Amino acid sequence: MTTIAQTDKDSILEYFVRASNTEDLSLDITLNVKGALISGTMISAKEYFEILSGKLENGSKSAQKLSEEFAAASDAAEKQDNREVDYIHMKNTRVYCGDRHPTPSKGKILWRGKLDQIDGFFPGKISESKNDSKEES
């Protein structure tokens, strides 16, 4: 009896992630994950690890060691061709959990998530209206 491997990953989203990793596709996207909306710009695993490495390189000795590990992960990610992808990476991310204001609301946030945990997605990201920005001031 032949068993067909089942996957909970959306094949279209997996295709976008693979294109991001191999072709440096950058795509604004919003994900639905267990009722939360995750909105930002999808980036390659290589870029994700490069940014993480850069954030830590001028820190303590422990932070510098982590920076080196993330730089090595970036190099390894670049060498992976069409291997199966399990994670999506995003920058400038906002998380919406049933409120009109994102968490976190300030800063450039990196996000990494498991593809098999994503319930749905749409191209484009949620942008805050100018009225929302004025209310926070």
Short mmCIF file of C-alpha atoms in Angstrom, two decimals:
data_model
loop_
_atom_site.label_atom_id
_atom_site.label_comp_id
_atom_site.label_asym_id
_atom_site.label_seq_id
_atom_site.Cartn_x
_atom_site.Cartn_y
_atom_site.Cartn_z
CA MET A 1 0.00 0.00 0.00
CA THR A 2 1.37 3.39 -1.01
CA THR A 3 1.16 6.19 1.53
CA ILE A 4 0.82 9.75 0.33
CA ALA A 5 2.66 12.25 2.48
CA GLN A 6 0.27 14.77 3.93
CA THR A 7 1.29 18.32 4.60
CA ASP A 8 -0.50 21.14 6.30
CA LYS A 9 1.45 23.75 4.33
CA ASP A 10 -0.32 25.81 1.68
CA SER A 11 1.46 24.94 -1.58
CA ILE A 12 1.08 28.46 -2.99
CA LEU A 13 2.53 30.08 0.13
CA GLU A 14 5.32 27.48 0.11
CA TYR A 15 6.05 28.44 -3.52
CA PHE A 16 6.29 32.14 -2.54
CA VAL A 17 8.68 31.30 0.32
CA ARG A 18 10.83 29.14 -1.96
CA ALA A 19 10.96 31.99 -4.53
CA SER A 20 11.92 34.40 -1.76
CA ASN A 21 14.74 32.11 -0.65
CA THR A 22 16.09 31.34 -4.13
CA GLU A 23 15.21 34.42 -6.18
CA ASP A 24 15.18 37.12 -3.45
CA LEU A 25 11.46 37.74 -3.98
CA SER A 26 10.27 40.38 -1.51
CA LEU A 27 6.51 40.41 -1.06
CA ASP A 28 4.17 42.37 1.21
CA ILE A 29 1.91 39.77 2.79
CA THR A 30 -0.55 39.29 5.63
CA LEU A 31 -0.87 35.91 7.33
CA ASN A 32 -3.66 34.51 9.48
CA VAL A 33 -2.14 32.47 12.30
CA LYS A 34 -4.49 31.04 14.94
CA GLY A 35 -6.73 34.12 14.78
CA ALA A 36 -3.93 36.70 14.73
CA LEU A 37 -2.97 38.67 11.64
CA ILE A 38 0.75 38.93 10.92
CA SER A 39 1.43 41.68 8.37
CA GLY A 40 4.77 42.68 6.86
CA THR A 41 7.23 42.04 4.06
CA MET A 42 8.32 38.48 3.30
CA ILE A 43 12.10 38.16 2.94
CA SER A 44 14.54 35.33 2.29
CA ALA A 45 15.97 33.26 5.12
CA LYS A 46 19.38 34.63 4.13
CA GLU A 47 18.25 38.25 4.60
CA TYR A 48 16.50 37.39 7.87
CA PHE A 49 19.67 35.90 9.37
CA GLU A 50 21.83 38.76 7.99
CA ILE A 51 19.61 41.33 9.72
CA LEU A 52 19.64 39.35 12.99
CA SER A 53 23.42 39.04 12.80
CA GLY A 54 23.79 42.78 12.23
CA LYS A 55 21.62 43.64 15.22
CA LEU A 56 23.90 41.66 17.53
CA GLU A 57 27.41 42.19 16.15
CA ASN A 58 28.30 45.18 18.35
CA GLY A 59 26.93 43.75 21.59
CA SER A 60 28.39 41.71 24.42
CA LYS A 61 30.62 38.69 23.79
CA SER A 62 27.55 36.44 23.89
CA ALA A 63 25.74 38.69 21.42
CA GLN A 64 28.78 38.70 19.12
CA LYS A 65 28.89 34.88 19.24
CA LEU A 66 25.19 34.76 18.31
CA SER A 67 25.88 37.25 15.52
CA GLU A 68 28.52 34.90 14.11
CA GLU A 69 26.10 31.95 14.32
CA PHE A 70 23.39 33.91 12.49
CA ALA A 71 25.91 34.98 9.82
CA ALA A 72 26.79 31.29 9.32
CA ALA A 73 23.06 30.44 9.13
CA SER A 74 22.68 33.15 6.47
CA ASP A 75 25.45 31.57 4.39
CA ALA A 76 23.90 28.12 4.80
CA ALA A 77 20.44 29.42 3.81
CA GLU A 78 21.88 30.89 0.62
CA LYS A 79 23.28 27.49 -0.39
CA GLN A 80 19.96 25.65 0.01
CA ASP A 81 18.42 25.34 -3.43
CA ASN A 82 15.01 23.74 -3.70
CA ARG A 83 15.01 21.94 -0.39
CA GLU A 84 11.72 21.76 1.43
CA VAL A 85 10.90 25.00 3.20
CA ASP A 86 9.41 24.98 6.68
CA TYR A 87 9.64 28.62 7.77
CA ILE A 88 8.58 32.00 6.47
CA HIS A 89 10.59 35.11 7.34
CA MET A 90 9.28 38.68 7.45
CA LYS A 91 10.52 42.17 8.25
CA ASN A 92 8.69 45.37 9.21
CA THR A 93 6.12 43.09 10.82
CA ARG A 94 3.00 43.99 12.78
CA VAL A 95 0.86 41.53 14.73
CA TYR A 96 -2.87 42.21 15.13
CA CYS A 97 -4.71 40.24 17.81
CA GLY A 98 -8.32 41.39 17.68
CA ASP A 99 -7.45 45.06 18.09
CA ARG A 100 -7.00 47.79 15.57
CA HIS A 101 -3.57 48.64 16.97
CA PRO A 102 -0.68 46.29 16.16
CA THR A 103 1.67 44.71 18.64
CA PRO A 104 4.39 45.89 18.66
CA SER A 105 3.33 49.27 17.40
CA LYS A 106 6.78 50.77 16.89
CA GLY A 107 10.08 49.63 15.43
CA LYS A 108 11.15 47.34 12.64
CA ILE A 109 10.26 43.86 13.79
CA LEU A 110 11.60 40.61 12.31
CA TRP A 111 9.25 37.61 12.40
CA ARG A 112 9.76 33.91 11.68
CA GLY A 113 6.94 31.40 11.57
CA LYS A 114 6.30 27.76 10.71
CA LEU A 115 4.52 27.32 7.39
CA ASP A 116 2.41 24.46 8.68
CA GLN A 117 0.94 26.74 11.38
CA ILE A 118 -0.43 29.35 8.94
CA ASP A 119 -4.18 29.20 8.37
CA GLY A 120 -4.39 31.61 5.44
CA PHE A 121 -2.81 34.62 3.75
CA PHE A 122 -3.37 37.47 1.34
CA PRO A 123 -0.88 39.51 -0.68
CA GLY A 124 -0.38 43.01 0.71
CA LYS A 125 0.07 44.29 4.21
CA ILE A 126 -2.19 46.11 6.59
CA SER A 127 -1.36 49.78 6.71
CA GLU A 128 -2.39 52.09 9.49
CA SER A 129 -4.56 55.02 8.55
CA LYS A 130 -3.33 58.53 9.27
CA ASN A 131 -6.17 58.94 11.79
CA ASP A 132 -4.84 55.99 13.81
CA SER A 133 -1.37 57.55 13.90
CA LYS A 134 -2.76 60.90 15.09
CA GLU A 135 -4.74 59.22 17.88
CA GLU A 136 -1.54 57.67 19.25
CA SER A 137 0.32 61.00 19.38
#
